[in-house]
mmCIF file of C-alpha atoms in Angstrom:
data_model
loop_
_atom_site.group_PDB
_atom_site.id
_atom_site.type_symbol
_atom_site.label_atom_id
_atom_site.label_comp_id
_atom_site.label_asym_id
_atom_site.label_seq_id
_atom_site.Cartn_x
_atom_site.Cartn_y
_atom_site.Cartn_z
ATOM 1 C CA MET A 275 107.482 9.595 37.342
ATOM 2 C CA CYS A 276 107.592 13.195 38.494
ATOM 3 C CA GLY A 277 105.046 15.454 36.839
ATOM 4 C CA ARG A 278 104.618 18.329 39.281
ATOM 5 C CA MET A 279 106.710 19.814 42.118
ATOM 6 C CA ALA A 280 106.603 22.282 44.989
ATOM 7 C CA THR A 281 109.700 24.417 45.553
ATOM 8 C CA LEU A 282 109.701 26.392 48.789
ATOM 9 C CA LEU A 283 113.421 26.970 49.405
ATOM 10 C CA PRO A 284 114.618 30.572 48.925
ATOM 11 C CA PRO A 285 117.307 30.807 46.232
ATOM 12 C CA GLN A 286 119.863 31.956 48.812
ATOM 13 C CA ALA A 287 119.313 28.733 50.760
ATOM 14 C CA MET A 288 119.982 26.780 47.553
ATOM 15 C CA VAL A 289 123.171 28.786 46.994
ATOM 16 C CA GLN A 290 124.390 27.801 50.450
ATOM 17 C CA LEU A 291 123.307 24.162 50.111
ATOM 18 C CA PHE A 292 125.320 23.671 46.925
ATOM 19 C CA ASP A 293 128.008 26.327 47.359
ATOM 20 C CA ALA A 294 126.948 27.611 43.945
ATOM 21 C CA MET A 295 127.047 30.936 42.132
ATOM 22 C CA PRO A 296 123.470 32.150 41.435
ATOM 23 C CA ALA A 297 122.201 33.425 38.099
ATOM 24 C CA ASN A 298 120.189 36.643 37.944
ATOM 25 C CA ASP A 299 117.023 35.149 36.441
ATOM 26 C CA LEU A 300 116.077 32.491 38.995
ATOM 27 C CA PRO A 301 112.412 31.491 39.366
ATOM 28 C CA VAL A 302 110.488 33.021 42.254
ATOM 29 C CA THR A 303 109.868 30.887 45.346
ATOM 30 C CA PRO A 304 107.825 29.644 47.057
ATOM 31 C CA ASN A 305 105.974 27.948 44.217
ATOM 32 C CA PHE A 306 103.542 25.268 45.370
ATOM 33 C CA ASN A 307 102.680 24.079 41.854
ATOM 34 C CA VAL A 308 105.711 23.866 39.577
ATOM 35 C CA CYS A 309 104.556 22.538 36.198
ATOM 36 C CA PRO A 310 106.361 21.087 33.171
ATOM 37 C CA THR A 311 107.644 23.574 30.554
ATOM 38 C CA THR A 312 108.120 26.256 33.240
ATOM 39 C CA GLN A 313 111.492 27.436 34.530
ATOM 40 C CA ILE A 314 112.946 25.544 37.488
ATOM 41 C CA HIS A 315 116.091 25.781 39.632
ATOM 42 C CA VAL A 316 119.008 23.645 38.435
ATOM 43 C CA VAL A 317 122.588 23.235 39.660
ATOM 44 C CA THR A 318 125.305 22.590 37.067
ATOM 45 C CA ALA A 319 129.066 22.266 37.340
ATOM 46 C CA THR A 320 130.733 22.981 34.005
ATOM 47 C CA ASP A 321 133.562 25.090 35.431
ATOM 48 C CA GLN A 322 132.129 25.793 38.877
ATOM 49 C CA ARG A 323 128.784 25.078 40.510
ATOM 50 C CA ARG A 324 126.078 27.405 39.290
ATOM 51 C CA LEU A 325 122.451 27.769 40.317
ATOM 52 C CA VAL A 326 120.564 28.570 37.125
ATOM 53 C CA SER A 327 117.104 28.570 35.592
ATOM 54 C CA MET A 328 116.127 25.938 33.005
ATOM 55 C CA ARG A 329 113.019 24.834 31.168
ATOM 56 C CA TRP A 330 111.614 21.663 32.690
ATOM 57 C CA GLY A 331 111.182 19.633 29.531
ATOM 58 C CA PHE A 332 114.275 18.281 27.783
ATOM 59 C CA LEU A 333 114.538 19.178 24.094
ATOM 60 C CA PRO A 334 116.604 16.837 21.864
ATOM 61 C CA HIS A 335 118.787 18.658 19.373
ATOM 62 C CA TRP A 336 116.743 17.334 16.417
ATOM 63 C CA TYR A 337 113.490 18.982 17.549
ATOM 64 C CA LYS A 338 112.690 21.805 15.151
ATOM 65 C CA ALA A 339 110.371 23.427 17.713
ATOM 66 C CA PRO A 340 109.690 22.856 21.438
ATOM 67 C CA ASN A 341 106.481 20.999 20.546
ATOM 68 C CA ASP A 342 108.063 18.927 17.772
ATOM 69 C CA GLY A 343 107.862 15.695 19.764
ATOM 70 C CA PRO A 344 106.933 14.188 23.128
ATOM 71 C CA LEU A 345 107.350 16.310 26.258
ATOM 72 C CA LEU A 346 110.417 14.804 27.943
ATOM 73 C CA ILE A 347 110.177 15.842 31.585
ATOM 74 C CA ASN A 348 111.593 12.525 32.892
ATOM 75 C CA ALA A 349 114.397 10.209 31.760
ATOM 76 C CA ARG A 350 114.389 6.550 32.798
ATOM 77 C CA ALA A 351 117.592 5.526 34.606
ATOM 78 C CA GLU A 352 117.417 2.040 33.118
ATOM 79 C CA THR A 353 117.704 3.280 29.517
ATOM 80 C CA ILE A 354 119.176 6.780 29.819
ATOM 81 C CA ALA A 355 122.627 5.721 28.601
ATOM 82 C CA GLN A 356 121.201 4.167 25.416
ATOM 83 C CA LYS A 357 118.406 6.562 24.399
ATOM 84 C CA PRO A 358 119.572 8.887 21.597
ATOM 85 C CA ALA A 359 117.790 11.832 23.242
ATOM 86 C CA PHE A 360 119.585 11.419 26.571
ATOM 87 C CA ARG A 361 122.818 9.464 26.240
ATOM 88 C CA ALA A 362 125.172 12.411 25.587
ATOM 89 C CA ALA A 363 123.632 14.450 28.412
ATOM 90 C CA CYS A 364 123.911 11.468 30.742
ATOM 91 C CA ARG A 365 127.660 11.326 30.092
ATOM 92 C CA GLU A 366 128.438 15.024 29.923
ATOM 93 C CA ARG A 367 125.655 17.210 31.365
ATOM 94 C CA ARG A 368 124.270 15.900 34.632
ATOM 95 C CA CYS A 369 122.658 18.346 37.013
ATOM 96 C CA LEU A 370 120.936 18.594 40.385
ATOM 97 C CA ILE A 371 117.319 19.713 40.695
ATOM 98 C CA PRO A 372 116.526 21.083 44.162
ATOM 99 C CA THR A 373 112.928 21.140 45.306
ATOM 100 C CA THR A 374 110.852 20.533 48.424
ATOM 101 C CA GLY A 375 108.517 17.779 47.275
ATOM 102 C CA PHE A 376 106.632 16.393 44.312
ATOM 103 C CA TYR A 377 103.084 15.311 43.529
ATOM 104 C CA GLU A 378 101.912 11.922 42.377
ATOM 105 C CA TRP A 379 98.442 10.543 41.648
ATOM 106 C CA THR A 380 96.455 7.399 42.319
ATOM 107 C CA LYS A 381 92.874 6.680 41.220
ATOM 108 C CA ASP A 382 89.800 5.805 43.251
ATOM 109 C CA ALA A 383 87.234 3.160 42.346
ATOM 110 C CA ASP A 384 85.506 5.608 39.996
ATOM 111 C CA GLY A 385 88.721 6.551 38.206
ATOM 112 C CA ALA A 386 89.045 9.991 39.794
ATOM 113 C CA ARG A 387 92.632 11.232 40.179
ATOM 114 C CA LEU A 388 93.718 11.498 43.830
ATOM 115 C CA PRO A 389 96.846 13.624 44.423
ATOM 116 C CA TRP A 390 99.585 12.846 46.951
ATOM 117 C CA TYR A 391 102.412 15.079 48.137
ATOM 118 C CA VAL A 392 105.780 13.355 48.621
ATOM 119 C CA THR A 393 108.672 14.814 50.639
ATOM 120 C CA PRO A 394 111.763 13.598 52.513
ATOM 121 C CA ALA A 395 110.785 12.092 55.854
ATOM 122 C CA ASP A 396 113.188 14.418 57.702
ATOM 123 C CA ASP A 397 111.861 17.545 55.906
ATOM 124 C CA ALA A 398 115.296 18.248 54.431
ATOM 125 C CA PRO A 399 115.507 19.723 50.925
ATOM 126 C CA MET A 400 114.879 17.196 48.165
ATOM 127 C CA VAL A 401 117.570 17.010 45.478
ATOM 128 C CA MET A 402 116.716 15.047 42.350
ATOM 129 C CA ALA A 403 119.110 13.774 39.702
ATOM 130 C CA GLY A 404 118.764 15.533 36.366
ATOM 131 C CA ILE A 405 120.276 15.917 32.930
ATOM 132 C CA TRP A 406 120.338 19.037 30.781
ATOM 133 C CA GLN A 407 121.178 20.375 27.378
ATOM 134 C CA THR A 408 120.961 23.580 25.371
ATOM 135 C CA TRP A 409 118.470 23.544 22.506
ATOM 136 C CA GLY A 410 118.603 26.053 19.659
ATOM 137 C CA HIS A 411 121.230 28.615 18.756
ATOM 138 C CA GLY A 412 122.140 32.211 19.502
ATOM 139 C CA GLU A 413 119.387 34.336 20.984
ATOM 140 C CA ASP A 414 116.939 31.456 20.526
ATOM 141 C CA ALA A 415 118.974 29.041 22.669
ATOM 142 C CA VAL A 416 117.120 27.502 25.619
ATOM 143 C CA ASN A 417 118.608 25.449 28.456
ATOM 144 C CA THR A 418 116.364 22.450 29.126
ATOM 145 C CA CYS A 419 116.366 19.600 31.637
ATOM 146 C CA ALA A 420 114.700 16.369 32.719
ATOM 147 C CA VAL A 421 114.402 14.508 36.030
ATOM 148 C CA VAL A 422 116.014 11.055 36.153
ATOM 149 C CA THR A 423 113.594 8.410 37.486
ATOM 150 C CA THR A 424 113.848 4.763 38.453
ATOM 151 C CA GLN A 425 111.686 1.863 39.632
ATOM 152 C CA ALA A 426 109.940 2.735 42.890
ATOM 153 C CA SER A 427 110.143 0.536 45.974
ATOM 154 C CA GLY A 428 108.652 0.464 49.447
ATOM 155 C CA PRO A 429 105.657 2.692 50.285
ATOM 156 C CA MET A 430 106.248 4.822 47.185
ATOM 157 C CA ALA A 431 105.472 1.837 44.968
ATOM 158 C CA ASP A 432 101.932 1.776 46.374
ATOM 159 C CA ILE A 433 101.354 5.200 44.794
ATOM 160 C CA HIS A 434 103.374 4.999 41.581
ATOM 161 C CA HIS A 435 105.803 2.572 39.970
ATOM 162 C CA ARG A 436 108.386 5.293 39.255
ATOM 163 C CA VAL A 437 110.271 7.641 41.594
ATOM 164 C CA PRO A 438 112.892 10.359 41.021
ATOM 165 C CA VAL A 439 116.493 9.387 41.703
ATOM 166 C CA MET A 440 117.505 11.242 44.870
ATOM 167 C CA ILE A 441 121.031 12.598 45.316
ATOM 168 C CA MET A 442 122.310 12.977 48.884
ATOM 169 C CA PRO A 443 124.646 15.840 49.911
ATOM 170 C CA ASP A 444 127.728 13.613 50.002
ATOM 171 C CA GLN A 445 126.907 12.486 46.440
ATOM 172 C CA PHE A 446 126.532 15.921 44.807
ATOM 173 C CA GLY A 447 130.080 15.960 43.457
ATOM 174 C CA LEU A 448 129.861 12.451 42.030
ATOM 175 C CA TRP A 449 126.609 13.105 40.167
ATOM 176 C CA LEU A 450 127.900 16.424 38.823
ATOM 177 C CA GLY A 451 131.095 14.783 37.562
ATOM 178 C CA GLU A 452 133.403 16.632 39.931
ATOM 179 C CA GLN A 453 134.657 13.368 41.460
ATOM 180 C CA GLY A 454 135.283 11.399 38.290
ATOM 181 C CA LYS A 455 133.282 8.428 37.063
ATOM 182 C CA GLY A 456 130.770 6.349 38.983
ATOM 183 C CA ALA A 457 127.536 8.358 38.775
ATOM 184 C CA ALA A 458 125.697 5.319 37.371
ATOM 185 C CA ARG A 459 125.729 3.642 40.772
ATOM 186 C CA LEU A 460 123.613 6.490 42.181
ATOM 187 C CA MET A 461 120.689 5.714 39.855
ATOM 188 C CA HIS A 462 118.547 3.675 42.231
ATOM 189 C CA ALA A 463 115.446 4.222 44.332
ATOM 190 C CA PRO A 464 115.877 5.956 47.690
ATOM 191 C CA ASP A 465 115.747 3.899 50.872
ATOM 192 C CA ASP A 466 112.216 2.788 51.731
ATOM 193 C CA ASP A 467 112.091 5.103 54.764
ATOM 194 C CA TYR A 468 113.502 8.163 52.971
ATOM 195 C CA LEU A 469 110.166 9.503 51.747
ATOM 196 C CA LYS A 470 106.861 10.331 53.423
ATOM 197 C CA MET A 471 103.602 11.089 51.637
ATOM 198 C CA HIS A 472 100.087 12.285 52.319
ATOM 199 C CA ARG A 473 96.927 12.947 50.362
ATOM 200 C CA VAL A 474 96.291 16.535 49.331
ATOM 201 C CA SER A 475 93.355 18.398 47.843
ATOM 202 C CA ARG A 476 92.288 17.754 44.259
ATOM 203 C CA ASP A 477 92.817 21.475 43.696
ATOM 204 C CA VAL A 478 96.369 20.636 42.604
ATOM 205 C CA ASN A 479 94.941 18.669 39.676
ATOM 206 C CA SER A 480 94.735 22.073 37.978
ATOM 207 C CA ASN A 481 98.061 23.455 36.776
ATOM 208 C CA ARG A 482 96.695 26.932 37.546
ATOM 209 C CA ALA A 483 96.190 26.257 41.264
ATOM 210 C CA GLU A 484 98.442 28.155 43.672
ATOM 211 C CA GLY A 485 99.131 28.607 47.366
ATOM 212 C CA PRO A 486 100.278 26.721 50.482
ATOM 213 C CA ASP A 487 96.951 24.898 50.872
ATOM 214 C CA LEU A 488 98.006 22.644 47.981
ATOM 215 C CA ILE A 489 100.467 20.715 50.162
ATOM 216 C CA GLU A 490 98.318 20.496 53.294
ATOM 217 C CA PRO A 491 97.013 17.036 54.335
ATOM 218 C CA PHE A 492 93.518 16.351 53.024
ATOM 219 C CA GLU A 493 90.962 13.777 54.066
ATOM 220 C CA GLY A 494 88.367 12.670 51.564
#
């Protein structure tokens, strides 16, 4: 699962990373506490690669309102091609979600939630697989997205049983559909040594918390 992120890359760095044309309404970075239902950076490739802003929280076309059903911030790789909410987007509207790291939680003996910050071991930008779709019509239309997740392995599995699908730079074109079919073979957990993680302050348990201290290592 991925329920919170930190995005520190400047938009111009994302433009260069993906060779994408930027939209004018991109979210401000750095943001050390990116929460569901807020706008996040997304790369699409309908005619050319574009860096755009989308609502994190996929809205199926049958929802009559954004809160008409479950909040779909993640899509399971194992069932994405069969789920009515996701199957068309999986075939036709895959996207890349650039970020710096994400948060996950374990529990102590008393049941208290203990946050962890997870990033690539080499400190490179993290690029997660995503799907997107437009919900609504006309001026009310909203572009929405979800992170694709899969079964965790290695050290990540000690923290949570799910992990975002990671897309490497040489795989961008395949996931976006620019290189034909075969994106399904990318939907697996990253190598066991790809990620590193450390405990962070419980301050991030609040979706209102802000600032660089949220990702600093914390003992206790």
